[in-house]
Short mmCIF file of C-alpha atoms and ligand atoms in Angstrom, two decimals:
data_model
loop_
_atom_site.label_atom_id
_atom_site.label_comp_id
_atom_site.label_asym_id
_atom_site.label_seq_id
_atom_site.Cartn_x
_atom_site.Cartn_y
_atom_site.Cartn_z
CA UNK A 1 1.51 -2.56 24.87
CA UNK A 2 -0.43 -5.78 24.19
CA UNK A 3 1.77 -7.91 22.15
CA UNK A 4 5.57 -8.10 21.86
CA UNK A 5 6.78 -9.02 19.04
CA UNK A 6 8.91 -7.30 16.55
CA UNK A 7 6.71 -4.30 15.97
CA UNK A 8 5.09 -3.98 19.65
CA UNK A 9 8.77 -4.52 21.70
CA UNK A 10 10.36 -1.79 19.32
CA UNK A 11 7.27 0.75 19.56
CA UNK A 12 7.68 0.25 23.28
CA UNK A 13 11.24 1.20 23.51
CA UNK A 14 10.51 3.80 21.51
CA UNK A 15 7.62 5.21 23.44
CA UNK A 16 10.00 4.41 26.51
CA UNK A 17 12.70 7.07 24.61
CA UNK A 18 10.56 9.66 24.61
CA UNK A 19 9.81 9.68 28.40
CA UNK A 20 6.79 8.63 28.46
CA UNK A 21 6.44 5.05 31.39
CA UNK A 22 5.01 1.80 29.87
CA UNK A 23 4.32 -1.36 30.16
CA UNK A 24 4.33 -4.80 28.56
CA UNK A 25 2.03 -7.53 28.25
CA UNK A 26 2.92 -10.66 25.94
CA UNK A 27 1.26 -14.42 26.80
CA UNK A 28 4.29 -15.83 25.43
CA UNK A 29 7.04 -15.65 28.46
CA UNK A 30 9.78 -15.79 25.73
CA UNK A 31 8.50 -12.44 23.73
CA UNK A 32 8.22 -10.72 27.49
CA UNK A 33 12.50 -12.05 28.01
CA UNK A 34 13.00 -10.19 24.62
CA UNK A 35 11.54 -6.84 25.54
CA UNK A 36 13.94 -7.03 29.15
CA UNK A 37 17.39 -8.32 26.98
CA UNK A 38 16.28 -5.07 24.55
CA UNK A 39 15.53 -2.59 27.26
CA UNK A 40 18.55 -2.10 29.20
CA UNK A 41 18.55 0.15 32.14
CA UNK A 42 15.03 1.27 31.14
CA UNK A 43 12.37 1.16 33.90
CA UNK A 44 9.57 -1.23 31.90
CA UNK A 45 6.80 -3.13 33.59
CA UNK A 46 6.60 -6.60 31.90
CA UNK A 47 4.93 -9.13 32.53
CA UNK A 48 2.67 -12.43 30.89
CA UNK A 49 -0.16 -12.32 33.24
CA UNK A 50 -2.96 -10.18 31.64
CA UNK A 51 -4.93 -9.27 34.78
CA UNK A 52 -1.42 -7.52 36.73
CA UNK A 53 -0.50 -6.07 33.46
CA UNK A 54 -4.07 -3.79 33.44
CA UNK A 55 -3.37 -3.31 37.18
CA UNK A 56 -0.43 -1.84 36.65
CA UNK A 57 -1.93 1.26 34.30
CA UNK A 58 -3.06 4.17 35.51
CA UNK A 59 -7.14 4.80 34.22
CA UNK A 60 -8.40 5.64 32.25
CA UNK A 61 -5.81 3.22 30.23
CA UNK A 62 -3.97 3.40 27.00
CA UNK A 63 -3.38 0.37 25.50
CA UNK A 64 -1.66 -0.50 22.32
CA UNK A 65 -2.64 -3.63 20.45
CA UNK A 66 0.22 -5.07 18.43
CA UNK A 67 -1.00 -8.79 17.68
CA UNK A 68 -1.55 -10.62 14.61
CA UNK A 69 -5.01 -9.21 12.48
CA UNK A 70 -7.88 -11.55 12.87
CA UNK A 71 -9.38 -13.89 15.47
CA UNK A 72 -6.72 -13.07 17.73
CA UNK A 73 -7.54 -9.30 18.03
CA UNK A 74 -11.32 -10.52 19.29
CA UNK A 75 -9.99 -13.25 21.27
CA UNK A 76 -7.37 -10.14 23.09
CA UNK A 77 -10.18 -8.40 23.66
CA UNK A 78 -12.42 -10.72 25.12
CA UNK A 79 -9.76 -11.35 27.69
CA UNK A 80 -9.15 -7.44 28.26
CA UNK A 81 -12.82 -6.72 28.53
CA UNK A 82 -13.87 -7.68 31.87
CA UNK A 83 -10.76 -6.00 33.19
CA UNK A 84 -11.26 -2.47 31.90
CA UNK A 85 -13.43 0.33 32.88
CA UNK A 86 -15.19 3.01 31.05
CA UNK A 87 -13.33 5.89 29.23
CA UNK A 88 -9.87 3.18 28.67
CA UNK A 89 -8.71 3.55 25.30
CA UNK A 90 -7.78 0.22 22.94
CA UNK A 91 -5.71 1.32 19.92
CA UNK A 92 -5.36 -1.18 17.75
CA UNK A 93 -2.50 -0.85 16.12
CA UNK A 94 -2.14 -4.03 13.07
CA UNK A 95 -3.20 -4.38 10.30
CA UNK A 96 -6.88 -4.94 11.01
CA UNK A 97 -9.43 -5.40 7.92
CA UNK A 98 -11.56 -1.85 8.38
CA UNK A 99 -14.78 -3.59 8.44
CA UNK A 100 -13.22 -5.42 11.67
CA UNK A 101 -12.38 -2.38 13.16
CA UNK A 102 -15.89 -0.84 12.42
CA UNK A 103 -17.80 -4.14 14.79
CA UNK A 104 -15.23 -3.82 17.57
CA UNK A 105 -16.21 0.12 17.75
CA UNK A 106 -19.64 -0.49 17.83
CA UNK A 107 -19.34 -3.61 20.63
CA UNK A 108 -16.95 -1.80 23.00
CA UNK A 109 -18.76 1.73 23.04
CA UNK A 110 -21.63 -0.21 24.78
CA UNK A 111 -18.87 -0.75 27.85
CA UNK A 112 -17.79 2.65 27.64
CA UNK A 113 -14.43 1.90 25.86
CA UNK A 114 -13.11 3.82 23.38
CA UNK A 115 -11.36 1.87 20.46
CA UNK A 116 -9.03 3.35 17.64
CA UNK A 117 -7.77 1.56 14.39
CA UNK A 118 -4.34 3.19 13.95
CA UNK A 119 -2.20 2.14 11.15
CA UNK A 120 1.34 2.09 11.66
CA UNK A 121 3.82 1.54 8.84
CA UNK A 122 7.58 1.77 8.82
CA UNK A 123 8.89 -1.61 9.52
CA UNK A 124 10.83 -2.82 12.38
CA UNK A 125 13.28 0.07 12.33
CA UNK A 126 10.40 2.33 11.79
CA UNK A 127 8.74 1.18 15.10
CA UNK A 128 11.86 1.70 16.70
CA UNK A 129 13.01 4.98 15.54
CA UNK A 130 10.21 6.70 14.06
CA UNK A 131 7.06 5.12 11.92
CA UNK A 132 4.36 6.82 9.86
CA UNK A 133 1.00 6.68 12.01
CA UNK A 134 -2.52 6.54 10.77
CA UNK A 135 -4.99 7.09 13.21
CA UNK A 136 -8.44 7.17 13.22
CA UNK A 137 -11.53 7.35 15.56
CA UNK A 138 -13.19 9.72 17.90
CA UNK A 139 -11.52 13.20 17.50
CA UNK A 140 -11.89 14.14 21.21
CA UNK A 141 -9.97 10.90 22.66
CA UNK A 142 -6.92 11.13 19.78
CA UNK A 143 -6.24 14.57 21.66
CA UNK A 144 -5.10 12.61 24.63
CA UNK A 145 -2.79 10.42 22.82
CA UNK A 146 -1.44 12.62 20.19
CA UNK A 147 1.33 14.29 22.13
CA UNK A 148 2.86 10.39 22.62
CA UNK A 149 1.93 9.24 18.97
CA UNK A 150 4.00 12.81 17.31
CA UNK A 151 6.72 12.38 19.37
CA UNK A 152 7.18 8.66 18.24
CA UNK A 153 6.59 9.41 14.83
CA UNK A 154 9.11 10.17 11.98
CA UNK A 155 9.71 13.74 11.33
CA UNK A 156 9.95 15.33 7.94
CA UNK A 157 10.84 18.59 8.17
CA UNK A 158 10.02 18.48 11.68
CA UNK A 159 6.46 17.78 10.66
CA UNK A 160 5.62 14.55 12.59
CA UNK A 161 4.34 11.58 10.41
CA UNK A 162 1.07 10.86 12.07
CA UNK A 163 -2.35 13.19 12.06
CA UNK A 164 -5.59 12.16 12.88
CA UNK A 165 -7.62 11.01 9.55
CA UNK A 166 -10.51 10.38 10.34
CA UNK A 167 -13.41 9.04 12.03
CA UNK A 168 -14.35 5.34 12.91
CA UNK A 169 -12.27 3.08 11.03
CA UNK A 170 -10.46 5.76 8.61
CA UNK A 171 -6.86 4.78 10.05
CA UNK A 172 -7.35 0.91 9.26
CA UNK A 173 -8.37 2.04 5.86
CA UNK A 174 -5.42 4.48 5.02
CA UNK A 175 -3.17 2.18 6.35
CA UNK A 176 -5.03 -0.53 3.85
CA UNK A 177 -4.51 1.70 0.65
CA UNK A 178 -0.87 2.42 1.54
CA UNK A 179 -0.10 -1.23 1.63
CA UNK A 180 -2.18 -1.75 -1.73
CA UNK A 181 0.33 1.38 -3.00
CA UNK A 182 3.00 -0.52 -1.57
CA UNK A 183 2.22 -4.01 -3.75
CA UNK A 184 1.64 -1.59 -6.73
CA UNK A 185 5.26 0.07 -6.25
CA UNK A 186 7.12 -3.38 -5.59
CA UNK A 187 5.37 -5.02 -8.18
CA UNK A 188 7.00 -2.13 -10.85
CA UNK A 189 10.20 -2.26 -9.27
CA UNK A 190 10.76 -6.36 -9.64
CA UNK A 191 9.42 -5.67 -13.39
CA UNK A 192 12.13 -3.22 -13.89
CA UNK A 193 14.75 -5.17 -12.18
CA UNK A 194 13.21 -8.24 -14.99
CA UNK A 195 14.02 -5.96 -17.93
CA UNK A 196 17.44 -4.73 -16.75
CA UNK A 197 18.60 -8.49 -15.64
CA UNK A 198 17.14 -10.51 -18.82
CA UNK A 199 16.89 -7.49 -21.42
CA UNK A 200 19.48 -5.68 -20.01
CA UNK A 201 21.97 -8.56 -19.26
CA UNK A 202 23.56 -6.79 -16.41
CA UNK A 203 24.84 -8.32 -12.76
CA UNK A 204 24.10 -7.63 -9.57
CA UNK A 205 26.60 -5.22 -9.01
CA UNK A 206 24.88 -3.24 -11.74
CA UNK A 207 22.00 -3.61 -10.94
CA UNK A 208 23.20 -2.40 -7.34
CA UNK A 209 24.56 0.57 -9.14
CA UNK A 210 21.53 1.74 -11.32
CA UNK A 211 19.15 1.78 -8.44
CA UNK A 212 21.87 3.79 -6.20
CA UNK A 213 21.68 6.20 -8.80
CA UNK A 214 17.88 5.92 -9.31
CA UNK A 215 17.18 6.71 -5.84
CA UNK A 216 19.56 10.15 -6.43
CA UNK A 217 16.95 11.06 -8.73
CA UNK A 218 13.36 11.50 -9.33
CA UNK A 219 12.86 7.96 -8.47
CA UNK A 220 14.15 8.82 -4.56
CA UNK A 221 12.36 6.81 -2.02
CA UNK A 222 12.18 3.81 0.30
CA UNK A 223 11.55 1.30 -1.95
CA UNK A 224 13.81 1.55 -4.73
CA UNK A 225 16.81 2.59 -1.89
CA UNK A 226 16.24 -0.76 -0.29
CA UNK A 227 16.44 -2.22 -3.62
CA UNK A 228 19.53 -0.80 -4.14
CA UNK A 229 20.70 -2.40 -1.36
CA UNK A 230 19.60 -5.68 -1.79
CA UNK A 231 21.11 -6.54 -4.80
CA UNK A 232 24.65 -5.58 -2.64
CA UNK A 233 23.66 -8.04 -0.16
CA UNK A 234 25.98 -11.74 -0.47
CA UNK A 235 24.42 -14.91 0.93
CA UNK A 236 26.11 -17.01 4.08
CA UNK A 237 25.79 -20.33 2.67
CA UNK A 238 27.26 -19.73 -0.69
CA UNK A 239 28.99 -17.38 -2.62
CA UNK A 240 26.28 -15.75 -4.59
CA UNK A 241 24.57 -12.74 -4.52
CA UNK A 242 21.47 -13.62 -1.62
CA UNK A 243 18.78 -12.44 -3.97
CA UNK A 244 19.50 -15.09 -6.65
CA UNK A 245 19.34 -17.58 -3.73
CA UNK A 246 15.64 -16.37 -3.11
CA UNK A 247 12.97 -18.46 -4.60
CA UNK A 248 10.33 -16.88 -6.67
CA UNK A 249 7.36 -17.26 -5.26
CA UNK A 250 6.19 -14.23 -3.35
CA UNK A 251 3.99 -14.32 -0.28
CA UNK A 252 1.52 -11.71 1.30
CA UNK A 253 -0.49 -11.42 4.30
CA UNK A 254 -3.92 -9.37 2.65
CA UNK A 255 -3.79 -6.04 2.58
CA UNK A 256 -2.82 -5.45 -0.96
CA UNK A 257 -6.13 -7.47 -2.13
CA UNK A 258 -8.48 -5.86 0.33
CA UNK A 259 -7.41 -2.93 -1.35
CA UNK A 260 -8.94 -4.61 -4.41
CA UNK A 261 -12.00 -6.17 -3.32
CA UNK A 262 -12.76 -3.09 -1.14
CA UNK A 263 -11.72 -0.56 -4.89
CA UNK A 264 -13.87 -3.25 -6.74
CA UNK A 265 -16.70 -2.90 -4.67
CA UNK A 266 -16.42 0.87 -5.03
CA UNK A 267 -16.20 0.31 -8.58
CA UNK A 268 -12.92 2.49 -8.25
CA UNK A 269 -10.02 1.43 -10.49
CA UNK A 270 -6.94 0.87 -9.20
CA UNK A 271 -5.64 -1.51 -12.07
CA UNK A 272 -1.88 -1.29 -11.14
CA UNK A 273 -2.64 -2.61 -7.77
CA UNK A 274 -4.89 -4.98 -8.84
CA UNK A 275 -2.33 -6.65 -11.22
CA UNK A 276 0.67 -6.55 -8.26
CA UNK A 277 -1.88 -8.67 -6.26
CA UNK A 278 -2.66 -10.92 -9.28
CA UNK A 279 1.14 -11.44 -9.96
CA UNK A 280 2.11 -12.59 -6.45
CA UNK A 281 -0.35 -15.49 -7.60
CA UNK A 282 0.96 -15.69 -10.57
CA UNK A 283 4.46 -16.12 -8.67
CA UNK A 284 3.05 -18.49 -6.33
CA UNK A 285 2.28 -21.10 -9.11
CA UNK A 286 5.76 -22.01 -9.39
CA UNK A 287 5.80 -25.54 -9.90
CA UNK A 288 2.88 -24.67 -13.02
CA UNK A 289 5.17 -21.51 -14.39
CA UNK A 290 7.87 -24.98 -14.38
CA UNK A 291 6.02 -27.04 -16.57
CA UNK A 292 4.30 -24.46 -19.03
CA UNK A 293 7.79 -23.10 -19.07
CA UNK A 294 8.98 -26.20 -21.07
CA UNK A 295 6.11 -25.99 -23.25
CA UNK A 296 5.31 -22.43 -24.09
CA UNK A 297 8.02 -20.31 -26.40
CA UNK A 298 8.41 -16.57 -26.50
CA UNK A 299 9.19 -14.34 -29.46
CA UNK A 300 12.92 -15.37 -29.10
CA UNK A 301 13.99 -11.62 -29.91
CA UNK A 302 17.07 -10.49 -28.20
CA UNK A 303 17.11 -7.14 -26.77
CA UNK A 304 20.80 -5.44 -28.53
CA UNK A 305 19.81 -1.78 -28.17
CA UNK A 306 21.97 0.94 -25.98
CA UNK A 307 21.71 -0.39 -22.38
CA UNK A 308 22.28 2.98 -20.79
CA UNK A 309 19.19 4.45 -23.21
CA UNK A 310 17.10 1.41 -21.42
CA UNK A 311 18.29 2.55 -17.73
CA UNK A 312 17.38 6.27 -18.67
CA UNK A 313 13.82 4.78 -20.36
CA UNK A 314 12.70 2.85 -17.73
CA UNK A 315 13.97 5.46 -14.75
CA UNK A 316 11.22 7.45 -16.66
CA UNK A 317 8.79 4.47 -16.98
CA UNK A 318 8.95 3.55 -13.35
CA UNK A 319 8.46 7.28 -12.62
CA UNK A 320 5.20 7.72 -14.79
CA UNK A 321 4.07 4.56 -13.53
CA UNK A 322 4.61 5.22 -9.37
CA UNK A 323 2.69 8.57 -10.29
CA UNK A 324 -0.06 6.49 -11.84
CA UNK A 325 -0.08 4.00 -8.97
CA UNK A 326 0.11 6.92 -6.55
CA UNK A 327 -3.11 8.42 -8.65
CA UNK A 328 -4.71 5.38 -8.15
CA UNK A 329 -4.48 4.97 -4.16
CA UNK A 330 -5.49 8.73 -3.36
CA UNK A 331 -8.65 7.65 -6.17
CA UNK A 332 -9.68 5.18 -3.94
CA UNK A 333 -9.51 7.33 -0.42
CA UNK A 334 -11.05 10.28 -2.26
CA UNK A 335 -14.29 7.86 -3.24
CA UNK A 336 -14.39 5.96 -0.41
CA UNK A 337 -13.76 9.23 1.83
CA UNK A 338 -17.43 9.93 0.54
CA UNK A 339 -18.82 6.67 0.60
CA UNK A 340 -17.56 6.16 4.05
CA UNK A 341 -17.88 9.45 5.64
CA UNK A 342 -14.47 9.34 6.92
CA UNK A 343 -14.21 13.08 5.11
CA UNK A 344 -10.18 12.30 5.26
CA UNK A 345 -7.95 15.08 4.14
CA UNK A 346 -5.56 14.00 1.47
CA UNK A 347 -2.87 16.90 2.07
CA UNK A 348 -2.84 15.21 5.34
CA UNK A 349 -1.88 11.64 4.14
CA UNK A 350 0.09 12.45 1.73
CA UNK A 351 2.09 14.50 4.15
CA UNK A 352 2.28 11.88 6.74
CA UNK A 353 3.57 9.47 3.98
CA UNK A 354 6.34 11.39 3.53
CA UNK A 355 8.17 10.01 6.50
CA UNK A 356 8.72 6.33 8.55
CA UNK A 357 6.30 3.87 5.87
CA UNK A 358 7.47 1.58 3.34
CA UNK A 359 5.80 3.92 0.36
CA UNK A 360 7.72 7.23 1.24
CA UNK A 361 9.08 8.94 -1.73
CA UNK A 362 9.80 12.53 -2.80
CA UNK A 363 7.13 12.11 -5.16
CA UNK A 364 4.77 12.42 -2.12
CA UNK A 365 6.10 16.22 -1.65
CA UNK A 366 4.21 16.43 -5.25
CA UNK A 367 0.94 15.02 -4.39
CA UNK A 368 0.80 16.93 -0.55
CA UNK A 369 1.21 19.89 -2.41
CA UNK A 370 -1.05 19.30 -5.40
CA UNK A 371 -3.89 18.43 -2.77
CA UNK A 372 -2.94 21.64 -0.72
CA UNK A 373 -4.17 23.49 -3.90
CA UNK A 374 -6.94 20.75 -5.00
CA UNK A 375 -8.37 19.10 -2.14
CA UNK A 376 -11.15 17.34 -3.61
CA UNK A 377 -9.30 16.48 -6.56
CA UNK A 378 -10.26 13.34 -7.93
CA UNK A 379 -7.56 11.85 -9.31
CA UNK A 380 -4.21 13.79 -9.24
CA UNK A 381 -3.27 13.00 -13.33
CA UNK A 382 -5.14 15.87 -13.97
CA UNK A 383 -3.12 18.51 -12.12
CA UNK A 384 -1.28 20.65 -14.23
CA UNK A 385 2.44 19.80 -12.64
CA UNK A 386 1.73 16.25 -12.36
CA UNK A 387 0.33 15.98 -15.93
CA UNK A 388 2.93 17.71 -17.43
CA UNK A 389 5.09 15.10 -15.98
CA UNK A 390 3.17 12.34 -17.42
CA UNK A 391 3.03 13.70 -20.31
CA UNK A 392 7.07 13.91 -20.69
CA UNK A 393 7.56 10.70 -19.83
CA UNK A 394 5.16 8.56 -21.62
CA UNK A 395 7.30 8.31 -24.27
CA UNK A 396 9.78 5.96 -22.29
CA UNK A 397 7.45 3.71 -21.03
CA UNK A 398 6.10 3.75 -24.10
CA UNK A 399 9.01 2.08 -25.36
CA UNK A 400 9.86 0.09 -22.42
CA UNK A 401 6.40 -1.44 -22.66
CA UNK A 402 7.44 -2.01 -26.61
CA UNK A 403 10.89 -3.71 -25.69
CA UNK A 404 9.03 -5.65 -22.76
CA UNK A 405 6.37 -6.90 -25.64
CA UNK A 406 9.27 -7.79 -28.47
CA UNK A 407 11.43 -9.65 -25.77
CA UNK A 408 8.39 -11.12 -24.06
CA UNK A 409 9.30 -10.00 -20.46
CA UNK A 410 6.05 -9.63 -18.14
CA UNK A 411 5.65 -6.34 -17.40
CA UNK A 412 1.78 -6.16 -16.21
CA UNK A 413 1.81 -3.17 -14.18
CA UNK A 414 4.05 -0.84 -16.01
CA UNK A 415 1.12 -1.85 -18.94
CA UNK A 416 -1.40 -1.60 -16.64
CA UNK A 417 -0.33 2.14 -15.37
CA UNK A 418 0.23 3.07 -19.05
CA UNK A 419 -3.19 1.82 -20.18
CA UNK A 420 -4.56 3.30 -17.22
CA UNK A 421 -3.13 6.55 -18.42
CA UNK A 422 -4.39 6.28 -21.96
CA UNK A 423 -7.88 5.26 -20.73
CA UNK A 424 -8.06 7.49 -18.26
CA UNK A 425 -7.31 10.37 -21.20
CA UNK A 426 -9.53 8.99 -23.61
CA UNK A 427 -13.07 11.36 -23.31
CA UNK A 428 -14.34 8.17 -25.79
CA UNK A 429 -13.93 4.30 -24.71
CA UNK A 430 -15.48 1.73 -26.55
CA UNK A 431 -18.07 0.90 -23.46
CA UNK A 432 -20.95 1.44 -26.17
CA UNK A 433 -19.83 -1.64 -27.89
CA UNK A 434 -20.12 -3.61 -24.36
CA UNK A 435 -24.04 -1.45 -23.54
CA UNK A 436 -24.98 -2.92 -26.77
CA UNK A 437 -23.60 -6.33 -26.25
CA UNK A 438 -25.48 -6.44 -23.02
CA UNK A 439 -28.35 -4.70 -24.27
CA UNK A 440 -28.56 -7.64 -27.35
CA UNK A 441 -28.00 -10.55 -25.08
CA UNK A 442 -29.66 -9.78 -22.13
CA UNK A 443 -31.86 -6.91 -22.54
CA UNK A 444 -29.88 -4.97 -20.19
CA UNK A 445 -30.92 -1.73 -21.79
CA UNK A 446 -28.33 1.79 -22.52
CA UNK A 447 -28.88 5.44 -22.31
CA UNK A 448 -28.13 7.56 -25.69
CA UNK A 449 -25.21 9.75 -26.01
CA UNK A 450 -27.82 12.11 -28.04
CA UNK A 451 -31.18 12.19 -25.45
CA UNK A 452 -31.80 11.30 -21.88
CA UNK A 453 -33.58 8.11 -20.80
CA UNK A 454 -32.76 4.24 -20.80
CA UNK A 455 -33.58 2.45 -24.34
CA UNK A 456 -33.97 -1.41 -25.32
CA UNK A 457 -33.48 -2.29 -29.09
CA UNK A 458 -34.87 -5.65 -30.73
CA UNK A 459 -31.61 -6.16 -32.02
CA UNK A 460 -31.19 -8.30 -35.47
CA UNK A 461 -31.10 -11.49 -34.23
CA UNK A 462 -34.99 -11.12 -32.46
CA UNK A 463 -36.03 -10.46 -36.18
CA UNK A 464 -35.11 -13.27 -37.10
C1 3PG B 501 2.76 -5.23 6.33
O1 3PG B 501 2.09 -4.21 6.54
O2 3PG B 501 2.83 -6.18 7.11
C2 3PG B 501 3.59 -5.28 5.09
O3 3PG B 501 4.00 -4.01 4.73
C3 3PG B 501 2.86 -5.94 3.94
O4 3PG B 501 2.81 -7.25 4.19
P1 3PG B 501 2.66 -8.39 3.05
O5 3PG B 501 3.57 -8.08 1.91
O6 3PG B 501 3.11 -9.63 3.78
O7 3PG B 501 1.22 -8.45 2.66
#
């Protein structure tokens, strides 16, 4: 393992559980002291000297790369290059951009090393006791490492969390679209947790209480049982609740907008993601929310309806809109599956979702089976099971969207995944109006609903 921090030093004490022997490699001589405190009577190699850290494997090598995404994955293997031989095996395992992934591939086949983007999601306590692994790259060479990578997976059903998806950079781009899921679902949650606190008036300990129940329910995953949790959690420097000592401005390290640019470029929607990335800008502006805060009113309407009937609502809401955001991910893999050639298996990553990553959710034992059935299903709204569940609860979010609107509490993604729906329905949108704009300004021509071809009308104004 190249790289010790949080996520390499508990994936190697993991991989060390499971019998298998290795070794660690950080340059920083404080990281490599961490992994020895952590490992007990374990028998690890460690060390901060690259050169006696590749002596000390046994070739043709397996090494994990657990270091920041970026320069610093090129600048590793610049260092590690000269030192390998043909046939090693680099698996880097961050959160490398796909196209990344794709060049290092290509550079280090011409030395005879083999390099896979694997995507590993779960967290520290994942990498430590079980993660969700997305691997991808040459078929023949996962076979060597996939005993070690299922036995330090999660386990649903005894059904390990990690398969391998594809070829060339397929894991680096699963594990992409499960982060840009994973904006879209935290995004809906902290809109929920808006209308419950400001609509809904309640407290913490409520609030504590309605996700605990949530995650009981239909709504059961990681996500909103975390939640839960976090609004039980007190601060250590005061007396309040720690989440109303957190400021508002939320951070992010990428992944949820390369999940955009890459959807955009793909001309894929994936408008609920989309708008989670947007809002952590929005967020970020703090000091400008401020100042138009003292300038700009709302509608000033109070919210005096049933609180439980707004819990039950937006359970639903949230619900119809993690399906949509769901819909929207396994949209994007189908398309770029072709576009790609990474001919991934949705079944596959829906299954290994199930278990270890930050997006795991019973709704997941939905979609694995709805692709089982479907594989090439484009968009999953339009199986019968999960449309029918749509379908029975658009009526809440319906009205959550309406109380959101009246009490003027942001809700952009639970409108987004509703519009979404509704367009998405609609065998008419108003794109003709938008053809003949174009065609009238800029000559852009349209094709005819009626006959085939492509058409340019003087429009009225050319007359003139
Ligand atoms: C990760 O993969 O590191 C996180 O799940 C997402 O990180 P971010 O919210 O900092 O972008």
């Amino acid at each position: 393992m190249i790289g010790l921090g949080t996520m390499g030093r508990n994936l190697v004490l993991n991989i060390s559980d499971h019998g298998y022997s290795v070794a660690g490699f950080d340059k920083n001589a404080a990281q490599v002291e961490l992994l020895k405190k952590d490992s007990g009577d374990r028998n690890l190699f460690t060390t901060s000297a690259l050169e006696e850290f590749v002596n000390a494997l046994k070739a043709p090598r397996v090494i994990l790369l657990l270091v920041p995404a970026g320069k610093i994955v090129d600048e590793v293997i610049q260092e590690l290059k000269p030192l390998l031989s043909g046939d090693d095996l680099l698996m880097d395992c961050g959160n490398s951009h796909f196209t990344d992934t794709n060049t290092r591939i290509e550079e280090l086949a011409k030395s005879g090393i083999h390099f896979m983007g694997v995507g590993i999601s779960g967290g520290e306590s994942g990498a430590r006791y079980g993660p969700s692994i997305m691997p991808g790259g040459p078929k023949d060479i996962y076979k060597h490492v996939a005993p070690m990578l299922e036995s330090i997976s999660a386990k649903v059903k005894e059904e390990p969390c990690v398969t391998w998806l594809g070829v060339g950079s397929a894991g680096h781009y699963v594990k992409m679209v499960h982060n840009g899921i994973e904006y879209g679902l935290m995004q809906l949650i902290s809109e929920a947790y808006h209308l419950l606190k400001v609509a809904g008036r309640m407290n913490n300990d409520e609030l504590h209480d309605v996700f605990s129940e949530w995650n009981n329910g239909m709504l059961h995953s990681f996500l909103i049982e975390i939640t839960a949790d976090i609004f039980a959690q007190k601060d250590e420097l005061t007396s309040n609740s720690l989440v109303d000592m957190i400021l508002d401005s939320a951070h992010q390290k990428g992944t949820g907008g390369w999940t955009s640019q890459d959807a955009m470029k793909l001309q894929v929607p994936i408008p609920v993601i989309d708008i989670a990335v947007s809002m952590r800008d929005l967020s970020a502006f703090k000091k400008e929310r401020e100042a138009a805060q003292q300038k700009l009113e709302g509608p000033g309407y109070k919210f005096e309806e049933d609180k439980k009937a707004l819990v039950s609502w937006l359970e639903q809401a949230l619900y119809f809109s993690m399906i949509t955001t769901y819909a929207q991910g396994m949209s994007l893999l189908h398309y770029a599956s072709k576009e790609y050639k990474y001919d991934l298996k949705l079944e596959n990553i829906a299954s290994i979702w199930r278990g270890g990553c930050i997006i795991r959710s019973s709704l997941l034992d939905d979609i694995k089976s709805t692709f089982s059935r479907q594989s090439d299903l484009s968009n999953i709204v339009t199986d019968d099971g999960i449309g029918q569940k749509l379908m029975q609860s658009q009526i809440a979010i319906r009205k959550i969207v309406q109380i959101a609107v009246d009490t003027g509490i942001p809700v952009p993604a639970l409108m987004g995944s509703l519009a979404y729906y509704d367009s998405y329905r609609s065998g008419w949108l108003p794109a003709n109006l938008i053809q003949a704009q174009r065609d009238y300004f800029g000559a852009h021509t349209y094709e005819r609903n009626d006959r085939e071809g492509t058409f340019h009308t003087k429009w009225n104004h050319e007359n003139e």
